Amino acid sequence: MKTQIDLNNPLLQEWSGAYGGVPDFTKYKISDFKPAIEFAIQEKLDEIEAIANSTEEPTFDNTIVALELSGEKLDRIHAVYGIYRSNLSSPEFNVVDTEMSPKLAEISDKLYQNDKLFLRIEKLYNAAESKKLNDEQQRLLWLYYTDFVREGAELNEEDKKEVAKINQELAGLFTLFSQKLLTEENDQFLELESENDLHGLPEEFKNAAIAEAKERNLNILASIGNTRSSIEPFLTFSNRRDLREKAFDIFVKRGDNRNQNDTNETLVSILQLRAKKAKILGFKNFAEWSLSNKMAKDPKKTLDLMESVWKPAVEKVKNDVVAMQEMVNNEGGNFKIQPWDYRYYAEKVRKEKYDLDQNEIKQYLQLENLREAMFWVAGELFNLGFKQLFDVPVYHPDVRVWEVNHRNTGKLIGLWYFDPYARVGKRSGAWMNSHRDQQKIKQNVLPIVSNNCNFIKGNSDDPVLISWDDATTLFHEFGHALHGLCSNVTYPSLSGTSVARDYVEFPSQLLEHWLATPEVLNKFALHYKTNLPLSESLVERIEKAANFNEGFATVETISSSFVDMKLHLTTETVDPHQFEKDVLEEINMPSEIVMRHRIPQFAHIFSSDGYAAGYYSYLWADVINADAYEAFLEGEGPYDKKVAERLYEIVLSVGNSVDNENMYENFRGHAPKSDALMRARNFPIEN
């Protein structure tokens, strides 16, 4: 007997208004989620059963297209649910999330383990008639078939039940890990009690720290939140070595404090369940299962790539540390460079070697100007235009919305939501979300995407100034957004960023290059007081220092990639602390640097399966990105219209409708070459 449901529940309503409808955040309540999700889950399962039990011969339309159209209500609810989960988390929401996550995970199992449905898909896949489908349809059919097989459609009933049980347990553990980590980040902060505690910090950063203490209702002068966007600037500029060590300590120990929010037991359970699931599915370990639908395919290929870049990166770090240690010694400091010193002394060396002060650059990097710069780049490369909207409901006053159109024709492309500021209840970091994928099965459905960041607001009257690294991240995430917005495919499963995980970072990393172009710097990098652009001298110094500290950035990231891959290659039960120590010793991790994500706070790999055995993707995609950017440099430069048009037509607009390797070769004319990455990072190329 079905539970009675209030069909007036706002989450069950179709999105209304212009642009094919938008979510109405003025109407949603947390108490609406559970009944709405349960109703929409059942509706989707009923639709799946109807497709599976059809008495008609399977056709592409009555099976694959029908599956693509199923669960529309659940998709809408899930989009809003995801926004709350990432941006508006609260104890009340967490109760719902804990209960609903396993139920949402269960849908996939009931889909992939439906024998009748798989038989229909398999029959279609093997039918001679299917060869007459167009290329996109054949790609989608292949994707459904291979996904079903990969997820265990051919297992016996007992194994299917076990995989389903594991998946639901994992969903609950992912939620638990995320909630624990977010609580650690929200509850912990560095107390700054006097002006002396602020010594060395840039003025706008001081103001932001003072504002944060007031927002937290603390009876102290200032506080530094336990997020990357707050901790890293503090480690870079604070003259107080004792406070740098404290800030570093709370950041690297997130989830590792032997308290109720310790994540170690949770993540060990995740690893055990993943290994068990992979074995049932016929793979030696989870890494092999995870890479079975990636470009890399083989874990060894990823390790070989990491090792080829690791050695020159470590050598670069060693050379950089020599210069930093010399500076410490000259200052009379009787200590060896430690991880909480690295950013501080790297910045000093940068200033001395290149006469380049990050604080000086930051005065020119106003968040709103950089947002305009991204719009301008998208216009120059892809003819996209942006118009701010003021009548679209948003989930928080910080959020703003833009209509995206084609500049030449005025054709609507989609909507872009921007949520730039940190707040309690919002997970740390920066990301892109697709709230609605582009598709055109029945009519053209416009994509709705968002970029979310954690910049510190500071005083309301002051412009928000961000670091060069943060500006790079801003462009990176906008690259993901463009990938979603530029999509022009028929089927939602092939839309936008729905590509292989180790390919999805390529368009985002590629867009980072345009931040440093003179056109952007001269037009948008304007001093927040004088409104004057960067001087020619400063631009030259930025260019000369472009590869400075590249060794640090590479070592920090690849060490995390090594640990991730090795965690998922083993089937043994691990002690996270010992495992981390052993792997870092094995690869000769420089003692002056820690992993970008230590195991207990590695949300990329423990808040979902998304990047599990997949953190290498950033390096893999960087090889592709470096090679692709050389296509512009071999042409007329970064704004070469013909190369940009080919990038749009061959890469950004096709989503996953073309095999990713073939797609890249169609664009570039050859497979990506890692030499381009070594050139980009100024590392030696081994013949």
CSV table of C-alpha atoms in Angstrom, one decimal, residues 157-574:
chain,number,residue,atom,x,y,z
A,157,GLU,CA,21.0,-13.2,-7.8
A,158,GLU,CA,23.0,-13.7,-4.6
A,159,ASP,CA,25.9,-11.5,-5.8
A,160,LYS,CA,23.5,-8.9,-7.1
A,161,LYS,CA,21.9,-8.6,-3.7
A,162,GLU,CA,25.4,-8.3,-2.1
A,163,VAL,CA,26.4,-5.6,-4.5
A,164,ALA,CA,23.2,-3.7,-3.8
A,165,LYS,CA,23.7,-4.0,0.0
A,166,ILE,CA,27.3,-2.7,-0.4
A,167,ASN,CA,26.2,0.2,-2.5
A,168,GLN,CA,23.6,1.3,0.1
A,169,GLU,CA,26.1,1.0,2.9
A,170,LEU,CA,28.6,3.0,0.9
A,171,ALA,CA,26.0,5.8,0.3
A,172,GLY,CA,25.4,6.1,4.0
A,173,LEU,CA,29.2,6.1,4.7
A,174,PHE,CA,29.8,8.8,2.0
A,175,THR,CA,27.2,11.0,3.7
A,176,LEU,CA,28.6,10.3,7.2
A,177,PHE,CA,32.2,11.2,6.0
A,178,SER,CA,31.0,14.4,4.4
A,179,GLN,CA,29.0,15.5,7.4
A,180,LYS,CA,31.9,14.8,9.8
A,181,LEU,CA,34.3,16.8,7.6
A,182,LEU,CA,32.0,19.7,7.2
A,183,THR,CA,31.4,19.8,11.0
A,184,GLU,CA,35.2,19.9,11.5
A,185,GLU,CA,35.5,22.8,9.1
A,186,ASN,CA,32.6,24.7,10.5
A,187,ASP,CA,33.5,24.3,14.2
A,188,GLN,CA,37.3,24.8,14.1
A,189,PHE,CA,39.0,28.1,13.6
A,190,LEU,CA,42.2,29.9,14.6
A,191,GLU,CA,41.8,32.6,17.2
A,192,LEU,CA,43.6,35.9,16.7
A,193,GLU,CA,43.5,38.0,19.9
A,194,SER,CA,45.7,41.0,19.2
A,195,GLU,CA,47.1,43.2,16.4
A,196,ASN,CA,50.3,41.4,16.9
A,197,ASP,CA,48.5,38.2,15.8
A,198,LEU,CA,47.7,39.9,12.5
A,199,HIS,CA,51.2,40.9,11.7
A,200,GLY,CA,52.1,40.5,8.0
A,201,LEU,CA,48.6,39.9,6.8
A,202,PRO,CA,47.3,42.0,3.9
A,203,GLU,CA,44.8,44.7,5.0
A,204,GLU,CA,41.8,43.1,3.2
A,205,PHE,CA,42.6,39.7,4.7
A,206,LYS,CA,42.7,41.3,8.2
A,207,ASN,CA,39.4,42.9,7.6
A,208,ALA,CA,37.9,39.6,6.5
A,209,ALA,CA,39.3,37.8,9.6
A,210,ILE,CA,37.8,40.5,11.9
A,211,ALA,CA,34.5,40.2,10.0
A,212,GLU,CA,34.5,36.4,10.4
A,213,ALA,CA,35.0,36.7,14.2
A,214,LYS,CA,32.0,39.0,14.4
A,215,GLU,CA,29.9,36.7,12.3
A,216,ARG,CA,30.8,33.8,14.7
A,217,ASN,CA,29.9,36.1,17.7
A,218,LEU,CA,33.4,35.5,19.1
A,219,ASN,CA,34.8,37.8,21.8
A,220,ILE,CA,38.2,38.1,20.1
A,221,LEU,CA,39.7,40.4,17.5
A,222,ALA,CA,39.7,38.1,14.5
A,223,SER,CA,39.5,34.4,13.4
A,224,ILE,CA,40.7,32.3,10.5
A,225,GLY,CA,38.2,29.7,9.3
A,226,ASN,CA,39.4,26.1,8.7
A,227,THR,CA,39.0,26.2,4.9
A,228,ARG,CA,41.6,26.3,2.2
A,229,SER,CA,40.6,29.7,1.1
A,230,SER,CA,41.3,31.1,4.6
A,231,ILE,CA,44.2,29.0,5.8
A,232,GLU,CA,46.5,29.2,2.7
A,233,PRO,CA,46.7,33.0,2.6
A,234,PHE,CA,47.4,33.0,6.4
A,235,LEU,CA,50.2,30.5,5.9
A,236,THR,CA,51.6,32.6,3.0
A,237,PHE,CA,51.6,36.0,4.7
A,238,SER,CA,51.6,35.7,8.5
A,239,ASN,CA,54.9,36.7,10.1
A,240,ARG,CA,53.9,34.7,13.3
A,241,ARG,CA,55.5,31.3,12.8
A,242,ASP,CA,53.8,29.9,16.0
A,243,LEU,CA,50.4,30.9,14.6
A,244,ARG,CA,51.3,29.5,11.2
A,245,GLU,CA,52.0,26.1,12.8
A,246,LYS,CA,48.6,26.3,14.7
A,247,ALA,CA,46.7,27.1,11.5
A,248,PHE,CA,48.5,24.4,9.5
A,249,ASP,CA,47.8,21.9,12.3
A,250,ILE,CA,44.0,22.5,12.4
A,251,PHE,CA,43.8,22.3,8.6
A,252,VAL,CA,45.8,19.0,8.1
A,253,LYS,CA,44.1,17.3,11.0
A,254,ARG,CA,40.5,17.8,9.8
A,255,GLY,CA,38.8,14.5,10.4
A,256,ASP,CA,41.8,13.2,12.3
A,257,ASN,CA,41.3,14.5,15.8
A,258,ARG,CA,40.1,11.3,17.6
A,259,ASN,CA,36.7,13.0,18.4
A,260,GLN,CA,33.2,12.3,17.3
A,261,ASN,CA,34.0,13.7,13.8
A,262,ASP,CA,37.1,11.5,13.2
A,263,THR,CA,36.7,10.0,9.7
A,264,ASN,CA,39.3,7.2,9.9
A,265,GLU,CA,36.9,4.4,10.8
A,266,THR,CA,34.4,5.6,8.2
A,267,LEU,CA,36.9,5.7,5.4
A,268,VAL,CA,38.4,2.3,6.3
A,269,SER,CA,34.9,0.8,6.0
A,270,ILE,CA,34.5,2.6,2.6
A,271,LEU,CA,37.7,1.0,1.4
A,272,GLN,CA,36.8,-2.5,2.6
A,273,LEU,CA,33.4,-2.3,0.9
A,274,ARG,CA,34.9,-1.0,-2.4
A,275,ALA,CA,37.4,-3.9,-2.4
A,276,LYS,CA,34.7,-6.4,-1.7
A,277,LYS,CA,32.4,-5.0,-4.4
A,278,ALA,CA,35.2,-5.0,-7.0
A,279,LYS,CA,35.9,-8.6,-6.3
A,280,ILE,CA,32.3,-9.6,-6.7
A,281,LEU,CA,32.2,-7.7,-10.0
A,282,GLY,CA,35.2,-9.7,-11.3
A,283,PHE,CA,38.1,-7.3,-10.7
A,284,LYS,CA,41.2,-7.7,-8.7
A,285,ASN,CA,40.7,-4.5,-6.9
A,286,PHE,CA,38.6,-1.3,-6.9
A,287,ALA,CA,41.2,0.6,-8.9
A,288,GLU,CA,40.8,-1.8,-11.8
A,289,TRP,CA,37.0,-1.6,-11.6
A,290,SER,CA,37.1,2.2,-11.4
A,291,LEU,CA,39.4,2.6,-14.4
A,292,SER,CA,37.5,0.2,-16.6
A,293,ASN,CA,35.4,3.1,-18.0
A,294,LYS,CA,38.1,5.8,-18.0
A,295,MET,CA,40.5,6.8,-20.7
A,296,ALA,CA,43.5,5.5,-18.8
A,297,LYS,CA,42.0,2.0,-18.5
A,298,ASP,CA,45.0,0.5,-16.6
A,299,PRO,CA,46.2,1.7,-13.2
A,300,LYS,CA,49.8,1.1,-14.2
A,301,LYS,CA,49.5,3.7,-17.0
A,302,THR,CA,48.4,6.3,-14.3
A,303,LEU,CA,51.3,5.4,-12.0
A,304,ASP,CA,53.8,5.6,-14.9
A,305,LEU,CA,52.5,9.1,-15.8
A,306,MET,CA,52.7,10.2,-12.1
A,307,GLU,CA,56.2,8.8,-11.8
A,308,SER,CA,57.4,10.6,-15.0
A,309,VAL,CA,56.3,13.9,-13.6
A,310,TRP,CA,57.1,13.2,-10.0
A,311,LYS,CA,60.9,13.0,-10.3
A,312,PRO,CA,61.5,16.4,-12.0
A,313,ALA,CA,58.9,18.0,-9.6
A,314,VAL,CA,60.8,16.7,-6.5
A,315,GLU,CA,64.1,18.0,-8.0
A,316,LYS,CA,62.5,21.4,-8.5
A,317,VAL,CA,61.3,21.4,-4.9
A,318,LYS,CA,64.7,20.5,-3.6
A,319,ASN,CA,66.2,23.5,-5.5
A,320,ASP,CA,63.5,25.8,-4.2
A,321,VAL,CA,64.0,24.7,-0.6
A,322,VAL,CA,67.7,25.5,-0.8
A,323,ALA,CA,66.8,29.1,-1.6
A,324,MET,CA,64.2,29.2,1.1
A,325,GLN,CA,66.5,27.7,3.7
A,326,GLU,CA,69.2,30.1,2.8
A,327,MET,CA,66.8,32.9,3.5
A,328,VAL,CA,65.8,31.4,6.9
A,329,ASN,CA,69.5,31.2,7.8
A,330,ASN,CA,70.2,34.7,6.7
A,331,GLU,CA,67.4,35.9,8.9
A,332,GLY,CA,69.0,34.1,11.9
A,333,GLY,CA,66.2,31.5,12.0
A,334,ASN,CA,67.5,28.4,13.8
A,335,PHE,CA,65.1,26.0,12.1
A,336,LYS,CA,64.7,23.7,9.1
A,337,ILE,CA,61.8,24.6,6.7
A,338,GLN,CA,58.6,22.9,7.8
A,339,PRO,CA,55.3,22.5,5.9
A,340,TRP,CA,53.9,25.6,7.8
A,341,ASP,CA,56.9,27.6,6.6
A,342,TYR,CA,56.8,26.6,2.9
A,343,ARG,CA,54.3,29.0,1.5
A,344,TYR,CA,55.6,31.9,3.6
A,345,TYR,CA,59.2,31.5,2.5
A,346,ALA,CA,58.3,30.6,-1.1
A,347,GLU,CA,56.5,34.0,-1.3
A,348,LYS,CA,59.6,35.7,0.1
A,349,VAL,CA,61.8,34.0,-2.5
A,350,ARG,CA,59.4,34.9,-5.3
A,351,LYS,CA,59.6,38.5,-4.2
A,352,GLU,CA,63.4,38.5,-4.0
A,353,LYS,CA,63.9,36.5,-7.2
A,354,TYR,CA,61.3,38.1,-9.5
A,355,ASP,CA,60.5,41.3,-7.6
A,356,LEU,CA,56.9,39.9,-7.5
A,357,ASP,CA,54.8,40.3,-4.4
A,358,GLN,CA,51.5,38.3,-4.4
A,359,ASN,CA,50.0,41.1,-2.3
A,360,GLU,CA,50.9,43.6,-5.0
A,361,ILE,CA,49.2,41.4,-7.7
A,362,LYS,CA,46.1,40.8,-5.5
A,363,GLN,CA,45.4,44.6,-5.5
A,364,TYR,CA,44.5,44.1,-9.2
A,365,LEU,CA,42.4,40.9,-8.8
A,366,GLN,CA,38.9,42.1,-8.0
A,367,LEU,CA,36.5,39.2,-8.0
A,368,GLU,CA,33.8,41.1,-9.9
A,369,ASN,CA,36.3,42.2,-12.6
A,370,LEU,CA,37.5,38.7,-13.0
A,371,ARG,CA,34.0,37.4,-13.4
A,372,GLU,CA,33.6,40.0,-16.2
A,373,ALA,CA,36.9,38.7,-17.6
A,374,MET,CA,35.6,35.2,-17.8
A,375,PHE,CA,32.5,36.4,-19.6
A,376,TRP,CA,34.7,38.4,-22.0
A,377,VAL,CA,36.9,35.3,-22.7
A,378,ALA,CA,33.8,33.2,-23.3
A,379,GLY,CA,32.6,35.9,-25.7
A,380,GLU,CA,35.9,36.1,-27.6
A,381,LEU,CA,36.3,32.4,-27.9
A,382,PHE,CA,32.8,31.1,-28.3
A,383,ASN,CA,30.6,34.1,-29.0
A,384,LEU,CA,28.7,33.7,-25.7
A,385,GLY,CA,27.0,36.7,-24.1
A,386,PHE,CA,25.9,37.1,-20.4
A,387,LYS,CA,23.0,39.2,-19.1
A,388,GLN,CA,22.3,39.3,-15.3
A,389,LEU,CA,18.8,38.4,-14.2
A,390,PHE,CA,17.1,39.8,-11.1
A,391,ASP,CA,13.8,37.9,-11.1
A,392,VAL,CA,15.0,34.3,-10.8
A,393,PRO,CA,14.6,32.8,-7.3
A,394,VAL,CA,17.9,31.9,-5.5
A,395,TYR,CA,18.6,29.8,-2.5
A,396,HIS,CA,20.8,32.5,-0.7
A,397,PRO,CA,21.1,36.2,-1.1
A,398,ASP,CA,24.8,35.7,-2.2
A,399,VAL,CA,23.7,33.9,-5.3
A,400,ARG,CA,23.3,35.7,-8.6
A,401,VAL,CA,22.0,34.5,-12.0
A,402,TRP,CA,23.0,35.2,-15.6
A,403,GLU,CA,21.3,34.4,-18.8
A,404,VAL,CA,23.7,33.0,-21.4
A,405,ASN,CA,23.1,33.6,-25.0
A,406,HIS,CA,24.8,33.6,-28.4
A,407,ARG,CA,26.1,37.1,-29.0
A,408,ASN,CA,25.6,37.1,-32.7
A,409,THR,CA,22.1,35.5,-32.9
A,410,GLY,CA,20.7,36.1,-29.4
A,411,LYS,CA,19.8,32.4,-29.2
A,412,LEU,CA,19.4,31.3,-25.6
A,413,ILE,CA,22.1,28.9,-24.4
A,414,GLY,CA,21.3,28.4,-20.7
A,415,LEU,CA,21.5,29.9,-17.2
A,416,TRP,CA,24.6,30.4,-15.0
A,417,TYR,CA,24.3,30.7,-11.2
A,418,PHE,CA,27.2,32.2,-9.2
A,419,ASP,CA,27.6,31.5,-5.5
A,420,PRO,CA,31.0,32.9,-4.6
A,421,TYR,CA,31.2,33.4,-0.8
A,422,ALA,CA,32.1,31.1,2.2
A,423,ARG,CA,29.5,30.6,4.9
A,424,VAL,CA,28.6,28.1,7.6
A,425,GLY,CA,26.9,25.1,6.1
A,426,LYS,CA,28.7,25.4,2.8
A,427,ARG,CA,31.3,22.8,2.0
A,428,SER,CA,34.8,24.1,1.3
A,429,GLY,CA,36.5,24.3,-2.0
A,430,ALA,CA,35.2,25.4,-5.4
A,431,TRP,CA,33.0,23.4,-7.8
A,432,MET,CA,30.7,23.4,-10.7
A,433,ASN,CA,27.2,21.8,-10.7
A,434,SER,CA,24.7,21.0,-13.4
A,435,HIS,CA,21.2,21.5,-12.1
A,436,ARG,CA,19.7,20.6,-15.4
A,437,ASP,CA,21.5,19.0,-18.3
A,438,GLN,CA,21.0,20.2,-21.9
A,439,GLN,CA,19.1,17.8,-24.1
A,440,LYS,CA,16.6,17.9,-27.0
A,441,ILE,CA,14.7,14.7,-27.1
A,442,LYS,CA,11.3,16.4,-27.2
A,443,GLN,CA,12.3,20.0,-27.3
A,444,ASN,CA,15.5,21.9,-26.6
A,445,VAL,CA,16.0,21.9,-22.8
A,446,LEU,CA,18.4,24.6,-21.7
A,447,PRO,CA,21.2,23.7,-19.2
A,448,ILE,CA,21.3,25.3,-15.8
A,449,VAL,CA,24.8,25.3,-14.3
A,450,SER,CA,26.4,26.9,-11.3
A,451,ASN,CA,29.9,27.8,-10.0
A,452,ASN,CA,30.4,27.8,-6.3
A,453,CYS,CA,33.4,29.2,-4.4
A,454,ASN,CA,34.4,30.1,-0.9
A,455,PHE,CA,35.9,33.6,-1.1
A,456,ILE,CA,35.9,35.7,2.0
A,457,LYS,CA,33.6,38.7,1.9
A,458,GLY,CA,35.3,41.2,4.2
A,459,ASN,CA,33.7,44.6,4.6
A,460,SER,CA,30.6,45.1,2.5
A,461,ASP,CA,32.0,48.4,1.0
A,462,ASP,CA,35.3,46.9,-0.1
A,463,PRO,CA,35.8,45.0,-3.3
A,464,VAL,CA,36.7,41.3,-2.8
A,465,LEU,CA,40.3,40.8,-3.7
A,466,ILE,CA,41.5,37.3,-4.5
A,467,SER,CA,44.9,35.6,-5.0
A,468,TRP,CA,46.3,34.5,-8.3
A,469,ASP,CA,45.7,30.9,-7.3
A,470,ASP,CA,42.1,31.7,-6.5
A,471,ALA,CA,41.7,33.5,-9.8
A,472,THR,CA,43.1,30.4,-11.6
A,473,THR,CA,40.5,28.3,-9.7
A,474,LEU,CA,37.8,30.7,-10.7
A,475,PHE,CA,38.7,30.3,-14.4
A,476,HIS,CA,39.0,26.5,-13.9
A,477,GLU,CA,35.5,26.1,-12.5
A,478,PHE,CA,34.1,28.4,-15.2
A,479,GLY,CA,35.7,26.0,-17.8
A,480,HIS,CA,33.5,23.2,-16.4
A,481,ALA,CA,30.5,25.6,-16.6
A,482,LEU,CA,31.2,26.3,-20.2
A,483,HIS,CA,31.5,22.6,-20.9
A,484,GLY,CA,27.9,22.2,-19.5
A,485,LEU,CA,26.5,25.3,-21.2
A,486,CYS,CA,28.0,24.6,-24.7
A,487,SER,CA,26.5,21.1,-24.9
A,488,ASN,CA,24.5,20.5,-28.0
A,489,VAL,CA,23.4,16.8,-27.9
A,490,THR,CA,20.1,15.0,-28.0
A,491,TYR,CA,20.3,12.8,-24.9
A,492,PRO,CA,20.9,13.9,-21.3
A,493,SER,CA,23.1,11.0,-20.5
A,494,LEU,CA,25.6,12.3,-23.1
A,495,SER,CA,25.3,15.9,-22.1
A,496,GLY,CA,28.0,18.4,-21.1
A,497,THR,CA,30.4,17.1,-18.5
A,498,SER,CA,29.1,13.5,-18.6
A,499,VAL,CA,32.4,12.4,-20.0
A,500,ALA,CA,35.1,10.0,-18.6
A,501,ARG,CA,36.4,11.3,-15.2
A,502,ASP,CA,39.9,11.6,-16.5
A,503,TYR,CA,38.7,13.7,-19.5
A,504,VAL,CA,36.3,16.0,-17.6
A,505,GLU,CA,39.1,18.2,-16.2
A,506,PHE,CA,40.5,18.9,-19.6
A,507,PRO,CA,38.2,21.8,-20.6
A,508,SER,CA,38.4,23.3,-17.2
A,509,GLN,CA,42.2,23.2,-17.0
A,510,LEU,CA,42.4,24.5,-20.5
A,511,LEU,CA,40.5,27.7,-19.6
A,512,GLU,CA,43.0,28.6,-16.9
A,513,HIS,CA,45.5,29.7,-19.6
A,514,TRP,CA,43.4,32.7,-20.5
A,515,LEU,CA,43.7,34.4,-17.1
A,516,ALA,CA,47.3,35.2,-17.8
A,517,THR,CA,46.8,36.5,-21.3
A,518,PRO,CA,47.7,40.2,-21.7
A,519,GLU,CA,44.3,40.9,-23.1
A,520,VAL,CA,42.7,39.9,-19.8
A,521,LEU,CA,45.3,41.4,-17.6
A,522,ASN,CA,45.2,44.8,-19.3
A,523,LYS,CA,41.4,45.0,-19.5
A,524,PHE,CA,40.3,43.5,-16.2
A,525,ALA,CA,43.2,43.4,-13.8
A,526,LEU,CA,42.6,46.9,-12.5
A,527,HIS,CA,43.8,48.2,-9.2
A,528,TYR,CA,41.0,48.4,-6.7
A,529,LYS,CA,41.9,52.0,-5.7
A,530,THR,CA,43.3,53.6,-8.8
A,531,ASN,CA,41.4,51.5,-11.4
A,532,LEU,CA,44.7,51.5,-13.4
A,533,PRO,CA,45.7,48.2,-15.2
A,534,LEU,CA,48.8,46.2,-14.3
A,535,SER,CA,51.9,47.9,-15.5
A,536,GLU,CA,53.8,46.4,-18.4
A,537,SER,CA,56.7,45.7,-15.9
A,538,LEU,CA,54.4,43.8,-13.6
A,539,VAL,CA,52.9,41.8,-16.4
A,540,GLU,CA,56.5,40.8,-17.5
A,541,ARG,CA,57.4,39.8,-13.9
A,542,ILE,CA,54.2,37.7,-13.8
A,543,GLU,CA,55.2,35.9,-17.0
A,544,LYS,CA,58.8,35.3,-15.8
A,545,ALA,CA,57.5,33.9,-12.5
A,546,ALA,CA,54.8,31.8,-14.2
A,547,ASN,CA,56.5,28.5,-13.4
A,548,PHE,CA,57.7,29.5,-9.9
A,549,ASN,CA,56.6,27.1,-7.2
A,550,GLU,CA,55.4,24.6,-9.9
A,551,GLY,CA,57.4,21.9,-8.1
A,552,PHE,CA,55.4,22.5,-4.9
A,553,ALA,CA,52.0,22.5,-6.7
A,554,THR,CA,52.9,19.3,-8.6
A,555,VAL,CA,54.3,17.4,-5.6
A,556,GLU,CA,51.4,18.4,-3.4
A,557,THR,CA,48.8,17.1,-5.9
A,558,ILE,CA,50.6,14.0,-7.3
A,559,SER,CA,51.4,12.8,-3.8
A,560,SER,CA,47.6,12.7,-3.2
A,561,SER,CA,47.1,10.9,-6.5
A,562,PHE,CA,49.7,8.2,-5.6
A,563,VAL,CA,48.1,7.6,-2.2
A,564,ASP,CA,44.6,7.5,-3.7
A,565,MET,CA,45.6,5.0,-6.4
A,566,LYS,CA,47.6,2.8,-4.0
A,567,LEU,CA,44.7,2.8,-1.5
A,568,HIS,CA,42.5,1.4,-4.2
A,569,LEU,CA,45.0,-1.1,-5.5
A,570,THR,CA,45.3,-2.9,-2.2
A,571,THR,CA,42.6,-5.3,-0.9
A,572,GLU,CA,44.1,-5.3,2.6
A,573,THR,CA,42.5,-3.5,5.6
A,574,VAL,CA,44.7,-0.4,6.0
